[in-house]
PDB file of C-alpha atoms in Angstrom:
ATOM      1  CA  GLU H   1       4.378  24.372  -5.621  1.00 95.00           C
ATOM      2  CA  VAL H   2       2.574  22.167  -8.709  1.00 96.00           C
ATOM      3  CA  GLN H   3      -1.052  22.107  -8.394  1.00 97.00           C
ATOM      4  CA  LEU H   4      -3.286  20.708  -9.950  1.00 98.00           C
ATOM      5  CA  LEU H   5      -7.346  21.671  -9.502  1.00 98.00           C
ATOM      6  CA  GLU H   6     -10.063  19.239 -11.341  1.00 98.00           C
ATOM      7  CA  SER H   7     -13.364  20.672 -11.533  1.00 97.00           C
ATOM      8  CA  GLY H   8     -17.082  19.446 -12.651  1.00 97.00           C
ATOM      9  CA  GLY H   9     -17.700  16.098 -11.685  1.00 97.00           C
ATOM     10  CA  ASP H  10     -20.935  15.750 -11.055  1.00 96.00           C
ATOM     11  CA  LEU H  11     -24.157  13.002 -11.223  1.00 98.00           C
ATOM     12  CA  VAL H  12     -25.197  12.107 -14.885  1.00 98.00           C
ATOM     13  CA  GLN H  13     -27.435   9.788 -15.845  1.00 98.00           C
ATOM     14  CA  PRO H  14     -26.756   7.472 -18.477  1.00 98.00           C
ATOM     15  CA  GLY H  15     -26.256   8.071 -21.908  1.00 98.00           C
ATOM     16  CA  GLY H  16     -25.357  11.691 -20.968  1.00 98.00           C
ATOM     17  CA  SER H  17     -22.340  14.293 -21.390  1.00 98.00           C
ATOM     18  CA  LEU H  18     -20.019  15.956 -18.776  1.00 98.00           C
ATOM     19  CA  ARG H  19     -16.924  17.998 -18.580  1.00 98.00           C
ATOM     20  CA  LEU H  20     -14.176  18.087 -16.506  1.00 98.00           C
ATOM     21  CA  SER H  21     -11.211  20.666 -15.922  1.00 98.00           C
ATOM     22  CA  CYS H  22      -8.698  20.592 -14.280  1.00 98.00           C
ATOM     23  CA  ALA H  23      -6.008  23.762 -13.651  1.00 98.00           C
ATOM     24  CA  ALA H  24      -2.904  23.702 -13.377  1.00 97.00           C
ATOM     25  CA  SER H  25      -0.056  25.737 -11.884  1.00 96.00           C
ATOM     26  CA  GLY H  26       3.556  26.099 -10.878  1.00 97.00           C
ATOM     27  CA  PHE H  27       4.818  24.166 -14.070  1.00 96.00           C
ATOM     28  CA  THR H  28       5.223  25.219 -17.668  1.00 95.00           C
ATOM     29  CA  PHE H  29       1.869  23.894 -18.287  1.00 94.00           C
ATOM     30  CA  SER H  30       3.211  23.710 -22.184  1.00 93.00           C
ATOM     31  CA  SER H  31       6.022  21.931 -21.535  1.00 95.00           C
ATOM     32  CA  TYR H  32       4.520  18.895 -20.074  1.00 96.00           C
ATOM     33  CA  ALA H  33       2.125  16.396 -21.721  1.00 97.00           C
ATOM     34  CA  THR H  34      -0.930  15.342 -19.272  1.00 97.00           C
ATOM     35  CA  SER H  35      -3.123  12.620 -18.671  1.00 98.00           C
ATOM     36  CA  TRP H  36      -6.510  11.707 -16.971  1.00 98.00           C
ATOM     37  CA  VAL H  37      -6.152   8.559 -14.933  1.00 98.00           C
ATOM     38  CA  ARG H  38      -9.652   7.361 -13.324  1.00 98.00           C
ATOM     39  CA  GLN H  39     -10.327   4.949 -10.225  1.00 98.00           C
ATOM     40  CA  ALA H  40     -13.825   3.204  -9.866  1.00 98.00           C
ATOM     41  CA  PRO H  41     -14.701   2.394  -6.038  1.00 97.00           C
ATOM     42  CA  GLY H  42     -13.154   0.564  -4.630  1.00 96.00           C
ATOM     43  CA  GLU H  43     -11.029  -0.972  -7.831  1.00 97.00           C
ATOM     44  CA  GLY H  44      -7.533   0.258  -9.191  1.00 97.00           C
ATOM     45  CA  LEU H  45      -6.222   3.089 -11.774  1.00 98.00           C
ATOM     46  CA  GLU H  46      -7.051   2.858 -15.400  1.00 98.00           C
ATOM     47  CA  TRP H  47      -5.110   5.257 -17.622  1.00 98.00           C
ATOM     48  CA  VAL H  48      -8.058   7.066 -19.612  1.00 98.00           C
ATOM     49  CA  SER H  49      -6.220   9.701 -22.386  1.00 98.00           C
ATOM     50  CA  GLY H  50      -3.214  11.671 -22.555  1.00 97.00           C
ATOM     51  CA  ILE H  51      -2.620  14.988 -24.650  1.00 97.00           C
ATOM     52  CA  GLY H  52       1.247  16.767 -25.355  1.00 93.00           C
ATOM     53  CA  GLY H  53       1.951  19.557 -24.024  1.00 88.00           C
ATOM     54  CA  SER H  54       1.208  21.210 -27.254  1.00 86.00           C
ATOM     55  CA  GLY H  55      -2.172  20.092 -27.188  1.00 85.00           C
ATOM     56  CA  ALA H  56      -1.423  18.428 -30.650  1.00 89.00           C
ATOM     57  CA  THR H  57      -1.208  14.658 -30.090  1.00 95.00           C
ATOM     58  CA  THR H  58      -4.269  13.071 -27.956  1.00 97.00           C
ATOM     59  CA  PHE H  59      -3.941   9.834 -26.925  1.00 97.00           C
ATOM     60  CA  TYR H  60      -7.041   7.145 -25.914  1.00 97.00           C
ATOM     61  CA  GLY H  61      -7.991   4.121 -23.761  1.00 97.00           C
ATOM     62  CA  ASP H  62      -9.886   1.378 -25.034  1.00 96.00           C
ATOM     63  CA  SER H  63     -12.620   1.957 -23.007  1.00 96.00           C
ATOM     64  CA  VAL H  64     -13.594   5.493 -24.300  1.00 97.00           C
ATOM     65  CA  LYS H  65     -11.793   5.995 -27.466  1.00 97.00           C
ATOM     66  CA  GLY H  66     -15.222   7.604 -29.289  1.00 97.00           C
ATOM     67  CA  ARG H  67     -16.868   8.865 -26.300  1.00 98.00           C
ATOM     68  CA  PHE H  68     -14.026  10.890 -24.985  1.00 98.00           C
ATOM     69  CA  THR H  69     -12.554  13.839 -25.972  1.00 98.00           C
ATOM     70  CA  VAL H  70      -9.474  15.182 -24.109  1.00 98.00           C
ATOM     71  CA  SER H  71      -8.576  18.791 -24.861  1.00 97.00           C
ATOM     72  CA  THR H  72      -6.149  21.988 -23.077  1.00 96.00           C
ATOM     73  CA  ASP H  73      -6.105  25.728 -23.134  1.00 94.00           C
ATOM     74  CA  THR H  74      -2.524  26.552 -22.835  1.00 90.00           C
ATOM     75  CA  PHE H  75      -3.387  30.338 -22.587  1.00 93.00           C
ATOM     76  CA  ASN H  76      -4.917  29.527 -19.185  1.00 94.00           C
ATOM     77  CA  ASN H  77      -3.192  25.961 -18.335  1.00 95.00           C
ATOM     78  CA  THR H  78      -5.636  24.155 -18.280  1.00 97.00           C
ATOM     79  CA  LEU H  79      -6.530  20.440 -19.885  1.00 97.00           C
ATOM     80  CA  TYR H  80      -9.959  19.337 -20.186  1.00 98.00           C
ATOM     81  CA  LEU H  81     -11.538  16.462 -20.662  1.00 98.00           C
ATOM     82  CA  GLN H  82     -15.375  16.078 -22.612  1.00 98.00           C
ATOM     83  CA  MET H  83     -16.527  12.860 -22.245  1.00 98.00           C
ATOM     84  CA  ASN H  84     -20.004  11.975 -23.892  1.00 98.00           C
ATOM     85  CA  SER H  85     -22.370   8.568 -24.225  1.00 98.00           C
ATOM     86  CA  LEU H  86     -21.789   8.160 -20.370  1.00 98.00           C
ATOM     87  CA  ARG H  87     -22.215   4.489 -19.761  1.00 98.00           C
ATOM     88  CA  VAL H  88     -22.596   3.318 -15.763  1.00 98.00           C
ATOM     89  CA  GLU H  89     -19.324   2.193 -15.796  1.00 97.00           C
ATOM     90  CA  ASP H  90     -18.088   5.568 -16.552  1.00 98.00           C
ATOM     91  CA  THR H  91     -17.983   6.057 -12.890  1.00 98.00           C
ATOM     92  CA  ALA H  92     -15.320   7.066 -10.893  1.00 98.00           C
ATOM     93  CA  VAL H  93     -12.717   9.434  -8.832  1.00 98.00           C
ATOM     94  CA  TYR H  94     -11.235  10.956 -12.721  1.00 98.00           C
ATOM     95  CA  TYR H  95      -6.977  12.284 -12.333  1.00 98.00           C
ATOM     96  CA  CYS H  96      -5.685  15.042 -13.538  1.00 98.00           C
ATOM     97  CA  VAL H  97      -2.625  14.335 -14.227  1.00 98.00           C
ATOM     98  CA  ARG H  98       1.257  15.913 -15.142  1.00 98.00           C
ATOM     99  CA  MET H  99       3.469  13.370 -16.933  1.00 97.00           C
ATOM    100  CA  GLY H 100       7.194  12.892 -16.896  1.00 95.00           C
ATOM    101  CA  ARG H 101       8.877  10.471 -19.875  1.00 92.00           C
ATOM    102  CA  GLY H 102       6.404   7.366 -19.367  1.00 95.00           C
ATOM    103  CA  TYR H 103       5.296   8.390 -15.925  1.00 97.00           C
ATOM    104  CA  PHE H 104       2.965  10.653 -13.510  1.00 98.00           C
ATOM    105  CA  ASP H 105       5.112  12.568 -11.278  1.00 96.00           C
ATOM    106  CA  PHE H 106       2.144  15.014 -10.143  1.00 97.00           C
ATOM    107  CA  TRP H 107      -1.530  13.963  -9.306  1.00 98.00           C
ATOM    108  CA  GLY H 108      -4.965  15.979  -8.457  1.00 98.00           C
ATOM    109  CA  GLN H 109      -7.010  15.117  -5.830  1.00 97.00           C
ATOM    110  CA  GLY H 110      -9.459  13.930  -8.096  1.00 97.00           C
ATOM    111  CA  ALA H 111     -13.290  14.594  -9.348  1.00 98.00           C
ATOM    112  CA  LEU H 112     -16.067  12.835  -9.129  1.00 98.00           C
ATOM    113  CA  VAL H 113     -18.468  11.353 -11.565  1.00 98.00           C
ATOM    114  CA  THR H 114     -21.499   9.318 -11.066  1.00 98.00           C
ATOM    115  CA  VAL H 115     -23.922   7.770 -14.110  1.00 98.00           C
ATOM    116  CA  SER H 116     -26.901   6.777 -12.850  1.00 97.00           C
ATOM    117  CA  SER H 117     -30.824   6.265 -13.269  1.00 95.00           C
TER     118      SER H 117
ATOM    119  CA  GLN S   1      -5.537  -3.498 -23.713  1.00 74.00           C
ATOM    120  CA  SER S   2      -5.076  -6.138 -20.288  1.00 89.00           C
ATOM    121  CA  ALA S   3      -4.318  -4.940 -16.471  1.00 94.00           C
ATOM    122  CA  LEU S   4      -0.791  -6.052 -15.449  1.00 97.00           C
ATOM    123  CA  THR S   5      -0.345  -8.723 -13.396  1.00 98.00           C
ATOM    124  CA  GLN S   6       0.205  -8.172  -9.389  1.00 98.00           C
ATOM    125  CA  PRO S   7      -0.484 -10.547  -6.694  1.00 98.00           C
ATOM    126  CA  ALA S   8      -3.103  -8.820  -4.354  1.00 97.00           C
ATOM    127  CA  SER S   9      -1.726  -8.840  -0.849  1.00 98.00           C
ATOM    128  CA  VAL S  10       1.901  -9.077   0.030  1.00 98.00           C
ATOM    129  CA  SER S  11       2.555  -8.442   4.007  1.00 97.00           C
ATOM    130  CA  GLY S  12       5.749  -8.233   5.938  1.00 97.00           C
ATOM    131  CA  SER S  13       6.879  -7.393   9.780  1.00 97.00           C
ATOM    132  CA  PRO S  14       8.661  -3.806  10.542  1.00 97.00           C
ATOM    133  CA  GLY S  15      12.149  -3.547   9.398  1.00 97.00           C
ATOM    134  CA  GLN S  16      11.730  -6.910   6.881  1.00 97.00           C
ATOM    135  CA  SER S  17      11.891  -7.081   2.986  1.00 98.00           C
ATOM    136  CA  ILE S  18       9.045  -7.557   0.951  1.00 98.00           C
ATOM    137  CA  THR S  19       8.778  -8.038  -3.447  1.00 98.00           C
ATOM    138  CA  ILE S  20       6.313  -7.057  -5.313  1.00 98.00           C
ATOM    139  CA  SER S  21       5.886  -8.329  -8.992  1.00 98.00           C
ATOM    140  CA  CYS S  22       4.211  -7.037 -11.788  1.00 98.00           C
ATOM    141  CA  THR S  23       3.881  -8.755 -15.077  1.00 98.00           C
ATOM    142  CA  GLY S  24       3.294  -7.670 -18.348  1.00 97.00           C
ATOM    143  CA  THR S  25       3.939  -8.910 -21.750  1.00 96.00           C
ATOM    144  CA  SER S  26       6.169  -8.167 -24.670  1.00 95.00           C
ATOM    145  CA  SER S  27       4.634  -5.615 -25.632  1.00 95.00           C
ATOM    146  CA  ASP S  28       4.251  -3.434 -22.941  1.00 96.00           C
ATOM    147  CA  VAL S  29       6.721  -4.297 -19.391  1.00 97.00           C
ATOM    148  CA  GLY S  30       9.090  -6.199 -21.695  1.00 96.00           C
ATOM    149  CA  SER S  31       9.240  -3.781 -24.469  1.00 96.00           C
ATOM    150  CA  PHE S  32       9.994  -0.803 -22.541  1.00 96.00           C
ATOM    151  CA  ASN S  33      11.972   0.551 -19.884  1.00 97.00           C
ATOM    152  CA  LEU S  34       9.230   2.648 -18.614  1.00 98.00           C
ATOM    153  CA  VAL S  35       7.372   1.014 -15.796  1.00 98.00           C
ATOM    154  CA  SER S  36       7.232   3.215 -13.026  1.00 98.00           C
ATOM    155  CA  TRP S  37       5.430   2.416  -9.260  1.00 98.00           C
ATOM    156  CA  TYR S  38       2.915   4.439  -7.406  1.00 98.00           C
ATOM    157  CA  GLN S  39       1.598   4.568  -3.507  1.00 98.00           C
ATOM    158  CA  GLN S  40      -1.677   5.036  -2.865  1.00 98.00           C
ATOM    159  CA  HIS S  41      -3.182   5.703   1.257  1.00 98.00           C
ATOM    160  CA  PRO S  42      -6.907   5.091   1.510  1.00 96.00           C
ATOM    161  CA  GLY S  43      -8.693   8.539   0.435  1.00 95.00           C
ATOM    162  CA  LYS S  44      -5.446  10.147  -1.512  1.00 97.00           C
ATOM    163  CA  ALA S  45      -3.769  10.786  -4.754  1.00 98.00           C
ATOM    164  CA  PRO S  46      -1.686   8.183  -5.694  1.00 98.00           C
ATOM    165  CA  LYS S  47       2.064   8.903  -5.434  1.00 98.00           C
ATOM    166  CA  LEU S  48       4.730   8.532  -7.527  1.00 98.00           C
ATOM    167  CA  MET S  49       7.474   5.964  -6.255  1.00 98.00           C
ATOM    168  CA  ILE S  50       9.577   5.202  -8.674  1.00 98.00           C
ATOM    169  CA  TYR S  51      10.220   5.817 -12.447  1.00 98.00           C
ATOM    170  CA  GLU S  52      11.626   4.150 -15.457  1.00 98.00           C
ATOM    171  CA  VAL S  53      12.004   0.932 -14.227  1.00 97.00           C
ATOM    172  CA  SER S  54      14.519   2.029 -11.104  1.00 98.00           C
ATOM    173  CA  GLN S  55      14.627   5.875 -11.073  1.00 98.00           C
ATOM    174  CA  ARG S  56      13.436   7.390  -6.960  1.00 98.00           C
ATOM    175  CA  PRO S  57      12.318  10.442  -7.372  1.00 97.00           C
ATOM    176  CA  SER S  58      13.145  13.326  -5.410  1.00 96.00           C
ATOM    177  CA  GLY S  59      12.139  12.740  -1.024  1.00 96.00           C
ATOM    178  CA  VAL S  60      11.300   9.322  -2.083  1.00 98.00           C
ATOM    179  CA  SER S  61      12.970   7.249   0.388  1.00 97.00           C
ATOM    180  CA  ASN S  62      15.469   5.141  -0.409  1.00 97.00           C
ATOM    181  CA  ARG S  63      14.090   2.134   0.794  1.00 98.00           C
ATOM    182  CA  PHE S  64      12.507   2.132  -2.553  1.00 98.00           C
ATOM    183  CA  SER S  65      13.765   0.721  -5.284  1.00 98.00           C
ATOM    184  CA  GLY S  66      12.850  -1.350  -8.502  1.00 98.00           C
ATOM    185  CA  SER S  67      14.134  -3.753 -11.340  1.00 98.00           C
ATOM    186  CA  LYS S  68      12.966  -5.748 -14.182  1.00 98.00           C
ATOM    187  CA  SER S  69      13.719  -8.470 -16.191  1.00 97.00           C
ATOM    188  CA  GLY S  70      11.912  -9.495 -18.929  1.00 97.00           C
ATOM    189  CA  ASN S  71       8.015  -9.314 -18.772  1.00 97.00           C
ATOM    190  CA  THR S  72       8.269  -8.326 -14.641  1.00 98.00           C
ATOM    191  CA  ALA S  73       9.139  -5.710 -13.363  1.00 98.00           C
ATOM    192  CA  SER S  74       9.391  -5.867  -9.447  1.00 98.00           C
ATOM    193  CA  LEU S  75       9.258  -3.176  -6.337  1.00 98.00           C
ATOM    194  CA  THR S  76      11.169  -4.167  -3.103  1.00 98.00           C
ATOM    195  CA  ILE S  77      10.091  -2.226  -0.114  1.00 98.00           C
ATOM    196  CA  SER S  78      13.508  -2.719   2.605  1.00 98.00           C
ATOM    197  CA  GLY S  79      13.129  -2.115   6.097  1.00 97.00           C
ATOM    198  CA  LEU S  80       9.461  -2.228   6.275  1.00 98.00           C
ATOM    199  CA  GLN S  81       7.239   0.489   8.248  1.00 97.00           C
ATOM    200  CA  ALA S  82       3.947   0.844   9.050  1.00 97.00           C
ATOM    201  CA  GLU S  83       3.474   4.030   6.895  1.00 97.00           C
ATOM    202  CA  ASP S  84       4.343   1.582   3.668  1.00 98.00           C
ATOM    203  CA  GLU S  85       0.754  -0.225   4.540  1.00 98.00           C
ATOM    204  CA  ALA S  86      -0.936   1.010   1.604  1.00 98.00           C
ATOM    205  CA  VAL S  87      -2.213  -0.400  -1.877  1.00 98.00           C
ATOM    206  CA  TYR S  88       1.137  -0.271  -4.823  1.00 98.00           C
ATOM    207  CA  TYR S  89       0.603   0.232  -8.182  1.00 98.00           C
ATOM    208  CA  CYS S  90       3.208  -0.682 -11.255  1.00 98.00           C
ATOM    209  CA  CYS S  91       2.064   0.716 -14.985  1.00 98.00           C
ATOM    210  CA  SER S  92       3.595   0.484 -17.899  1.00 98.00           C
ATOM    211  CA  TYR S  93       4.055   2.096 -21.051  1.00 97.00           C
ATOM    212  CA  ALA S  94       2.781   0.486 -23.737  1.00 97.00           C
ATOM    213  CA  GLY S  95       3.305   2.314 -27.256  1.00 94.00           C
ATOM    214  CA  SER S  96       1.297   4.442 -29.348  1.00 95.00           C
ATOM    215  CA  GLY S  97       0.960   6.522 -26.642  1.00 95.00           C
ATOM    216  CA  THR S  98      -1.238   4.471 -24.107  1.00 97.00           C
ATOM    217  CA  TYR S  99      -0.442   2.987 -20.809  1.00 98.00           C
ATOM    218  CA  VAL S 100      -1.352  -0.015 -18.518  1.00 98.00           C
ATOM    219  CA  PHE S 101      -1.539  -0.431 -14.769  1.00 98.00           C
ATOM    220  CA  GLY S 102      -1.048  -3.273 -13.081  1.00 98.00           C
ATOM    221  CA  ILE S 103      -4.402  -4.200 -10.754  1.00 97.00           C
ATOM    222  CA  GLY S 104      -2.709  -3.189  -7.374  1.00 98.00           C
ATOM    223  CA  THR S 105      -1.180  -4.819  -4.797  1.00 98.00           C
ATOM    224  CA  LYS S 106      -2.599  -4.085  -0.846  1.00 98.00           C
ATOM    225  CA  VAL S 107       0.686  -4.153   1.722  1.00 98.00           C
ATOM    226  CA  THR S 108       0.446  -5.112   4.690  1.00 98.00           C
ATOM    227  CA  VAL S 109       2.741  -4.198   7.604  1.00 97.00           C
ATOM    228  CA  LEU S 110       1.964  -6.817  10.453  1.00 94.00           C
TER     229      LEU S 110
END
């Protein structure tokens, strides 16, 4: 059974940093691309970042480019999202998602990140 | 990247069919057959319903179908049921490894 378990969500001040983790199981982690998708309170979905199965290729949405860094640890089957220079508008539930060819087939339950002073 | 355009809400009676549109541009929906659709119930993670415009994942009811014409994709739900009441999001590959979601459509079963 595919499972994705996010952790690391927290309350952080504007300008601060936070790292999210996503522990993957039930599939060959290095064979799939993964992404982070976020959802602000009461709002829609926003694709944030993606990474190839090997970790060699990374992609970012315009709103986080230069502030967020995605990475993987294929030995421990874990996806990370390092978030720096956080803004109030980064407040959201962050979902870890496994990818197929151009789609998101398995989603974690999400980690809440709140940016507030 | 601007969000794909979807109607804010669509409603129908049980047993009826409804269609949700998803309009993008020639840079996303119009350029790639990589449109997917997601169902989200309150407080839950989204669930993949359609991928590659019209493909259904295993376990998804055949009451759900997808199509695309030009820059607009569509999701049709036939034989509407109470459990279909949810928010539906479309998503398209937008090139260079990036993706764009629609704003979401609230489906209400009357």
